[in-house]
Amino acid sequence: MKLLILAANGQIARIVEERILTEDKFKDIDLVLLLRRASHLQSLKDRYPDRVTLVDGDINNKQVVVDAAKGCDMIFSAVVDHDDAGNNRPTKNIIAAAEANKISRVIETSLLGIYDEVPGKFGKWNRDFCFGGNPEGSSPVNADQLLEDSGEDSGLDYTTLRLPWLNNRPEAKYSITHRHDTYVDVSGSRQSMADVVLKIMADPTFGSRDSLGIADPDTDGLTRPVYFKKNRPAQPAQCLNLMTLSVLNHHFLHYSIPYPITFSSTSLMTSSEMSVTAMR
């Protein structure tokens, strides 16, 4: 089996790649890794020359994605489609690549809140922060609809992964909700997100034609994301102003970091431990 990973240098993508290449149950899976600068993953290619193919390219380029998908059996996009609403080039290119290469199984990364399914104070905060108060018409919402339409029209077997606010806890601990369920939790580890991708790799029927919400059940009921210590949310009090954040997000999104960035100085850190959380 051959898996194409788009935005292959992202943090979740790197976890997926490492586990596929080191765990026996995935020993029959080879990887095609598409990223802007293939040299960033050269060390992985050097370690596994027979199982890793590197492709230098941009997921916004249709022909690059179609060509990279040749001979592949599955596509995993490890980045949220934040292309201009109405364009959604990454998702359209994935669908085109799947159709051109007769690939039936696709996994695409998205984020919580695309159905306005996150309740309570946190739901409002997330909606305001991620969607300017209204998810309708946003790129992630349109991307999910494109996949659903393709599933109905051409039989594409897709899964949308709705990621929470992420942290780097060294654990895979999560609950899963489905398309029409309330999104009950707040944060989750990148290890957990990668684990769900690998569940689909092990059993492609898992999450078939569904949208999976993934988050740590220990964060249920919290009003802000958990980045650091167990069950203690990051404090939102010391954040950069929205104009500064928008400039930073524009810069980081150019390099395929899909989530907003927050700078927090909290009771969990000293003043010298200001933290940048790039949600990827």
mmCIF file of C-alpha atoms in Angstrom:
data_model
loop_
_atom_site.group_PDB
_atom_site.id
_atom_site.type_symbol
_atom_site.label_atom_id
_atom_site.label_comp_id
_atom_site.label_asym_id
_atom_site.label_seq_id
_atom_site.Cartn_x
_atom_site.Cartn_y
_atom_site.Cartn_z
ATOM 1 C CA MET A 1 0.000 0.000 0.000
ATOM 2 C CA LYS A 2 1.203 3.512 -0.767
ATOM 3 C CA LEU A 3 0.094 6.619 1.140
ATOM 4 C CA LEU A 4 0.439 10.175 -0.144
ATOM 5 C CA ILE A 5 0.806 12.726 2.660
ATOM 6 C CA LEU A 6 0.286 16.375 1.774
ATOM 7 C CA ALA A 7 1.989 19.050 3.896
ATOM 8 C CA ALA A 8 4.215 16.227 5.056
ATOM 9 C CA ASN A 9 6.473 18.311 7.293
ATOM 10 C CA GLY A 10 3.708 19.302 9.710
ATOM 11 C CA GLN A 11 3.929 18.099 13.294
ATOM 12 C CA ILE A 12 1.036 15.634 13.070
ATOM 13 C CA ALA A 13 2.253 14.399 9.696
ATOM 14 C CA ARG A 14 5.706 13.739 11.162
ATOM 15 C CA ILE A 15 4.213 11.640 13.953
ATOM 16 C CA VAL A 16 2.201 9.631 11.425
ATOM 17 C CA GLU A 17 5.265 9.094 9.244
ATOM 18 C CA GLU A 18 7.483 7.995 12.110
ATOM 19 C CA ARG A 19 4.940 5.497 13.393
ATOM 20 C CA ILE A 20 4.261 4.039 9.954
ATOM 21 C CA LEU A 21 7.962 3.550 9.338
ATOM 22 C CA THR A 22 8.773 2.062 12.743
ATOM 23 C CA GLU A 23 5.749 -0.038 13.728
ATOM 24 C CA ASP A 24 5.510 -3.582 12.368
ATOM 25 C CA LYS A 25 1.780 -3.421 11.663
ATOM 26 C CA PHE A 26 2.448 -0.714 9.065
ATOM 27 C CA LYS A 27 5.480 -2.358 7.467
ATOM 28 C CA ASP A 28 3.663 -2.831 4.148
ATOM 29 C CA ILE A 29 2.892 0.884 3.794
ATOM 30 C CA ASP A 30 5.198 3.068 1.702
ATOM 31 C CA LEU A 31 5.083 6.862 1.833
ATOM 32 C CA VAL A 32 5.007 9.595 -0.777
ATOM 33 C CA LEU A 33 5.642 12.870 1.044
ATOM 34 C CA LEU A 34 4.710 16.171 -0.592
ATOM 35 C CA LEU A 35 6.019 19.371 0.981
ATOM 36 C CA ARG A 36 7.307 22.775 -0.069
ATOM 37 C CA ARG A 37 10.933 21.927 0.627
ATOM 38 C CA ALA A 38 11.554 18.215 0.285
ATOM 39 C CA SER A 39 15.039 18.642 1.738
ATOM 40 C CA HIS A 40 13.432 19.110 5.166
ATOM 41 C CA LEU A 41 12.613 15.384 5.207
ATOM 42 C CA GLN A 42 15.799 14.136 3.559
ATOM 43 C CA SER A 43 16.894 12.463 6.794
ATOM 44 C CA LEU A 44 13.728 10.349 6.709
ATOM 45 C CA LYS A 45 14.446 9.374 3.115
ATOM 46 C CA ASP A 46 18.019 8.485 4.082
ATOM 47 C CA ARG A 47 16.782 6.202 6.873
ATOM 48 C CA TYR A 48 14.137 4.478 4.753
ATOM 49 C CA PRO A 49 15.235 4.841 1.120
ATOM 50 C CA ASP A 50 13.020 2.002 -0.110
ATOM 51 C CA ARG A 51 9.859 3.210 1.616
ATOM 52 C CA VAL A 52 9.959 6.994 1.306
ATOM 53 C CA THR A 53 9.558 9.124 -1.814
ATOM 54 C CA LEU A 54 9.937 12.894 -1.464
ATOM 55 C CA VAL A 55 8.086 15.343 -3.701
ATOM 56 C CA ASP A 56 8.884 19.041 -3.698
ATOM 57 C CA GLY A 57 5.775 21.058 -4.453
ATOM 58 C CA ASP A 58 2.778 23.155 -3.486
ATOM 59 C CA ILE A 59 -0.590 21.584 -2.706
ATOM 60 C CA ASN A 60 -2.236 24.578 -4.399
ATOM 61 C CA ASN A 61 -0.814 23.324 -7.709
ATOM 62 C CA LYS A 62 -3.248 20.818 -9.183
ATOM 63 C CA GLN A 63 -0.788 19.070 -11.481
ATOM 64 C CA VAL A 64 1.737 18.632 -8.679
ATOM 65 C CA VAL A 65 -0.842 16.875 -6.505
ATOM 66 C CA VAL A 66 -2.196 14.749 -9.368
ATOM 67 C CA ASP A 67 1.313 13.626 -10.333
ATOM 68 C CA ALA A 68 2.339 12.924 -6.734
ATOM 69 C CA ALA A 69 -0.716 10.695 -6.279
ATOM 70 C CA LYS A 70 0.179 8.359 -9.147
ATOM 71 C CA GLY A 71 0.422 4.807 -7.853
ATOM 72 C CA CYS A 72 -0.945 5.734 -4.421
ATOM 73 C CA ASP A 73 -3.830 4.019 -2.656
ATOM 74 C CA MET A 74 -4.762 6.697 -0.130
ATOM 75 C CA ILE A 75 -4.298 10.445 0.415
ATOM 76 C CA PHE A 76 -3.889 12.154 3.780
ATOM 77 C CA SER A 77 -3.906 15.944 3.778
ATOM 78 C CA ALA A 78 -2.226 17.048 7.001
ATOM 79 C CA VAL A 79 -3.181 20.697 6.649
ATOM 80 C CA VAL A 80 -6.466 22.567 6.972
ATOM 81 C CA ASP A 81 -7.717 24.051 3.708
ATOM 82 C CA HIS A 82 -7.500 27.769 4.458
ATOM 83 C CA ASP A 83 -7.491 28.811 0.822
ATOM 84 C CA ASP A 84 -9.716 31.751 -0.049
ATOM 85 C CA ALA A 85 -13.368 30.806 0.332
ATOM 86 C CA GLY A 86 -14.641 29.845 -3.087
ATOM 87 C CA ASN A 87 -11.234 28.658 -4.276
ATOM 88 C CA ASN A 88 -10.396 25.774 -1.931
ATOM 89 C CA ARG A 89 -7.571 24.703 -4.214
ATOM 90 C CA PRO A 90 -6.095 22.088 -1.844
ATOM 91 C CA THR A 91 -9.373 20.204 -1.508
ATOM 92 C CA LYS A 92 -10.257 20.502 -5.184
ATOM 93 C CA ASN A 93 -6.777 19.256 -6.084
ATOM 94 C CA ILE A 94 -7.124 16.286 -3.740
ATOM 95 C CA ILE A 95 -10.441 15.339 -5.317
ATOM 96 C CA ALA A 96 -8.975 15.748 -8.808
ATOM 97 C CA ALA A 97 -5.946 13.627 -7.884
ATOM 98 C CA ALA A 98 -8.171 10.920 -6.427
ATOM 99 C CA GLU A 99 -10.339 10.835 -9.547
ATOM 100 C CA ALA A 100 -7.392 10.894 -11.966
ATOM 101 C CA ASN A 101 -5.567 8.094 -10.166
ATOM 102 C CA LYS A 102 -8.591 6.021 -9.135
ATOM 103 C CA ILE A 103 -7.895 6.558 -5.434
ATOM 104 C CA SER A 104 -11.000 5.971 -3.365
ATOM 105 C CA ARG A 105 -9.779 6.786 0.171
ATOM 106 C CA VAL A 106 -9.025 10.337 1.329
ATOM 107 C CA ILE A 107 -8.426 11.830 4.787
ATOM 108 C CA GLU A 108 -8.535 15.612 5.157
ATOM 109 C CA THR A 109 -7.689 17.739 8.168
ATOM 110 C CA SER A 110 -10.139 20.384 9.336
ATOM 111 C CA LEU A 111 -10.995 22.051 12.637
ATOM 112 C CA LEU A 112 -13.689 22.100 15.256
ATOM 113 C CA GLY A 113 -16.618 24.424 14.743
ATOM 114 C CA ILE A 114 -17.267 24.019 11.019
ATOM 115 C CA TYR A 115 -20.860 22.981 11.746
ATOM 116 C CA ASP A 116 -21.223 25.450 14.615
ATOM 117 C CA GLU A 117 -21.326 22.299 16.734
ATOM 118 C CA VAL A 118 -19.208 23.509 19.665
ATOM 119 C CA PRO A 119 -21.440 24.548 22.587
ATOM 120 C CA GLY A 120 -21.178 27.007 25.443
ATOM 121 C CA LYS A 121 -18.664 29.724 26.218
ATOM 122 C CA PHE A 122 -15.829 27.878 24.567
ATOM 123 C CA GLY A 123 -17.913 27.401 21.444
ATOM 124 C CA LYS A 124 -18.535 31.132 21.205
ATOM 125 C CA TRP A 125 -14.870 31.931 21.851
ATOM 126 C CA ASN A 126 -13.774 29.403 19.219
ATOM 127 C CA ARG A 127 -16.352 30.662 16.720
ATOM 128 C CA ASP A 128 -15.243 34.257 17.198
ATOM 129 C CA PHE A 129 -11.533 33.450 17.066
ATOM 130 C CA CYS A 130 -11.523 30.975 14.175
ATOM 131 C CA PHE A 131 -14.435 32.160 12.056
ATOM 132 C CA GLY A 132 -14.996 35.796 12.920
ATOM 133 C CA GLY A 133 -18.256 34.860 14.591
ATOM 134 C CA ASN A 134 -19.764 32.812 11.765
ATOM 135 C CA PRO A 135 -18.325 29.682 10.107
ATOM 136 C CA GLU A 136 -20.743 29.823 7.177
ATOM 137 C CA GLY A 137 -18.924 30.312 3.879
ATOM 138 C CA SER A 138 -15.448 29.830 5.352
ATOM 139 C CA SER A 139 -12.823 27.781 3.545
ATOM 140 C CA PRO A 140 -12.872 24.837 6.005
ATOM 141 C CA VAL A 141 -16.668 24.635 5.756
ATOM 142 C CA ASN A 142 -16.542 24.729 1.967
ATOM 143 C CA ALA A 143 -13.791 22.094 1.909
ATOM 144 C CA ASP A 144 -15.877 19.706 3.971
ATOM 145 C CA GLN A 145 -18.865 20.278 1.687
ATOM 146 C CA LEU A 146 -16.743 19.568 -1.390
ATOM 147 C CA LEU A 147 -15.717 16.219 0.067
ATOM 148 C CA GLU A 148 -19.277 15.345 1.004
ATOM 149 C CA ASP A 149 -20.519 16.264 -2.472
ATOM 150 C CA SER A 150 -17.766 14.205 -4.070
ATOM 151 C CA GLY A 151 -18.741 11.257 -1.902
ATOM 152 C CA GLU A 152 -22.309 11.507 -3.114
ATOM 153 C CA ASP A 153 -21.475 12.225 -6.755
ATOM 154 C CA SER A 154 -18.499 9.971 -7.445
ATOM 155 C CA GLY A 155 -18.306 7.627 -4.471
ATOM 156 C CA LEU A 156 -15.200 9.162 -2.902
ATOM 157 C CA ASP A 157 -14.581 7.503 0.459
ATOM 158 C CA TYR A 158 -13.476 10.446 2.589
ATOM 159 C CA THR A 159 -12.998 11.299 6.252
ATOM 160 C CA THR A 160 -12.885 14.831 7.607
ATOM 161 C CA LEU A 161 -10.886 15.131 10.836
ATOM 162 C CA ARG A 162 -12.078 18.056 12.973
ATOM 163 C CA LEU A 163 -9.116 18.856 15.168
ATOM 164 C CA PRO A 164 -9.340 20.653 18.523
ATOM 165 C CA TRP A 165 -6.876 23.169 19.892
ATOM 166 C CA LEU A 166 -3.682 21.148 19.994
ATOM 167 C CA ASN A 167 -0.942 20.477 22.526
ATOM 168 C CA ASN A 168 2.191 18.351 22.647
ATOM 169 C CA ARG A 169 1.311 16.057 25.521
ATOM 170 C CA PRO A 170 3.039 12.680 25.009
ATOM 171 C CA GLU A 171 -0.193 10.692 25.056
ATOM 172 C CA ALA A 172 -2.892 9.344 22.764
ATOM 173 C CA LYS A 173 -6.081 9.980 24.702
ATOM 174 C CA TYR A 174 -9.243 11.092 22.975
ATOM 175 C CA SER A 175 -12.935 10.685 22.389
ATOM 176 C CA ILE A 176 -14.569 10.816 18.970
ATOM 177 C CA THR A 177 -17.785 12.501 17.910
ATOM 178 C CA HIS A 178 -19.468 12.301 14.523
ATOM 179 C CA ARG A 179 -20.893 14.745 12.004
ATOM 180 C CA HIS A 180 -24.209 15.408 13.733
ATOM 181 C CA ASP A 181 -22.915 15.169 17.312
ATOM 182 C CA THR A 182 -22.132 18.010 19.681
ATOM 183 C CA TYR A 183 -18.372 18.620 19.940
ATOM 184 C CA VAL A 184 -17.944 18.018 23.639
ATOM 185 C CA ASP A 185 -14.253 18.655 24.373
ATOM 186 C CA VAL A 186 -11.751 21.476 23.903
ATOM 187 C CA SER A 187 -8.138 20.370 23.403
ATOM 188 C CA GLY A 188 -6.173 17.308 22.392
ATOM 189 C CA SER A 189 -2.654 16.119 21.737
ATOM 190 C CA ARG A 190 -1.026 15.863 18.341
ATOM 191 C CA GLN A 191 -0.242 12.269 19.270
ATOM 192 C CA SER A 192 -3.993 11.654 19.511
ATOM 193 C CA MET A 193 -4.697 13.188 16.111
ATOM 194 C CA ALA A 194 -1.996 11.035 14.533
ATOM 195 C CA ASP A 195 -3.425 7.965 16.228
ATOM 196 C CA VAL A 196 -6.791 8.494 14.538
ATOM 197 C CA VAL A 197 -5.091 8.747 11.144
ATOM 198 C CA LEU A 198 -3.310 5.485 11.865
ATOM 199 C CA LYS A 199 -6.564 3.812 12.883
ATOM 200 C CA ILE A 200 -7.865 4.624 9.428
ATOM 201 C CA MET A 201 -4.671 3.289 7.880
ATOM 202 C CA ALA A 202 -5.129 0.026 9.768
ATOM 203 C CA ASP A 203 -8.857 -0.154 8.984
ATOM 204 C CA PRO A 204 -9.949 2.045 6.054
ATOM 205 C CA THR A 205 -13.611 1.491 6.940
ATOM 206 C CA PHE A 206 -13.092 3.460 10.166
ATOM 207 C CA GLY A 207 -14.574 6.930 9.758
ATOM 208 C CA SER A 208 -15.742 6.162 6.234
ATOM 209 C CA ARG A 209 -17.732 9.083 4.733
ATOM 210 C CA ASP A 210 -17.891 10.737 8.109
ATOM 211 C CA SER A 211 -16.596 13.794 9.888
ATOM 212 C CA LEU A 212 -14.803 12.919 13.118
ATOM 213 C CA GLY A 213 -14.407 15.352 15.995
ATOM 214 C CA ILE A 214 -11.398 14.436 18.131
ATOM 215 C CA ALA A 215 -10.464 15.780 21.568
ATOM 216 C CA ASP A 216 -9.319 14.842 25.061
ATOM 217 C CA PRO A 217 -12.350 14.002 27.256
ATOM 218 C CA ASP A 218 -10.523 15.464 30.258
ATOM 219 C CA THR A 219 -11.005 18.905 28.706
ATOM 220 C CA ASP A 220 -14.794 18.650 28.501
ATOM 221 C CA GLY A 221 -16.449 21.736 29.967
ATOM 222 C CA LEU A 222 -13.387 23.978 29.896
ATOM 223 C CA THR A 223 -13.713 27.444 28.404
ATOM 224 C CA ARG A 224 -10.217 27.782 26.942
ATOM 225 C CA PRO A 225 -7.713 25.415 25.313
ATOM 226 C CA VAL A 226 -5.318 23.335 27.411
ATOM 227 C CA TYR A 227 -1.728 23.703 26.263
ATOM 228 C CA PHE A 228 0.356 22.785 29.270
ATOM 229 C CA LYS A 229 -0.326 21.081 32.602
ATOM 230 C CA LYS A 230 -3.109 18.557 32.994
ATOM 231 C CA ASN A 231 -6.586 20.053 33.328
ATOM 232 C CA ARG A 232 -5.321 23.628 33.471
ATOM 233 C CA PRO A 233 -6.329 25.880 30.600
ATOM 234 C CA ALA A 234 -4.104 28.492 29.057
ATOM 235 C CA GLN A 235 -5.117 31.933 30.245
ATOM 236 C CA PRO A 236 -6.258 34.277 27.457
ATOM 237 C CA ALA A 237 -5.510 37.502 29.333
ATOM 238 C CA GLN A 238 -2.141 38.308 27.765
ATOM 239 C CA CYS A 239 -2.701 37.872 24.015
ATOM 240 C CA LEU A 240 -1.344 39.867 21.150
ATOM 241 C CA ASN A 241 -3.852 42.166 19.556
ATOM 242 C CA LEU A 242 -5.875 40.774 16.660
ATOM 243 C CA MET A 243 -4.075 42.852 14.048
ATOM 244 C CA THR A 244 -0.703 41.433 15.100
ATOM 245 C CA LEU A 245 -2.146 37.927 15.179
ATOM 246 C CA SER A 246 -3.608 38.310 11.710
ATOM 247 C CA VAL A 247 -0.221 39.340 10.307
ATOM 248 C CA LEU A 248 1.488 36.403 12.006
ATOM 249 C CA ASN A 249 -1.183 33.972 10.881
ATOM 250 C CA HIS A 250 -0.864 35.167 7.292
ATOM 251 C CA HIS A 251 2.882 34.570 7.438
ATOM 252 C CA PHE A 252 2.594 31.143 9.046
ATOM 253 C CA LEU A 253 -0.225 29.987 6.777
ATOM 254 C CA HIS A 254 2.078 30.656 3.829
ATOM 255 C CA TYR A 255 4.151 27.816 5.204
ATOM 256 C CA SER A 256 1.145 25.531 5.626
ATOM 257 C CA ILE A 257 0.544 25.996 9.341
ATOM 258 C CA PRO A 258 -3.220 25.674 9.419
ATOM 259 C CA TYR A 259 -4.292 27.053 12.770
ATOM 260 C CA PRO A 260 -4.251 30.437 14.454
ATOM 261 C CA ILE A 261 -1.293 31.282 16.658
ATOM 262 C CA THR A 262 -1.662 32.509 20.197
ATOM 263 C CA PHE A 263 1.024 33.964 22.413
ATOM 264 C CA SER A 264 0.241 33.350 26.067
ATOM 265 C CA SER A 265 1.936 34.333 29.288
ATOM 266 C CA THR A 266 0.200 32.358 31.995
ATOM 267 C CA SER A 267 0.499 31.227 35.577
ATOM 268 C CA LEU A 268 1.855 28.001 34.127
ATOM 269 C CA MET A 269 4.961 29.779 32.804
ATOM 270 C CA THR A 270 7.529 32.220 34.060
ATOM 271 C CA SER A 271 7.908 35.509 32.244
ATOM 272 C CA SER A 272 10.869 34.048 30.375
ATOM 273 C CA GLU A 273 8.775 31.162 29.093
ATOM 274 C CA MET A 274 6.531 32.969 26.671
ATOM 275 C CA SER A 275 5.152 30.335 24.370
ATOM 276 C CA VAL A 276 4.153 30.388 20.751
ATOM 277 C CA THR A 277 1.519 27.773 20.071
ATOM 278 C CA ALA A 278 1.332 27.077 16.353
ATOM 279 C CA MET A 279 -1.711 24.865 15.993
ATOM 280 C CA ARG A 280 -0.702 22.247 13.491
#
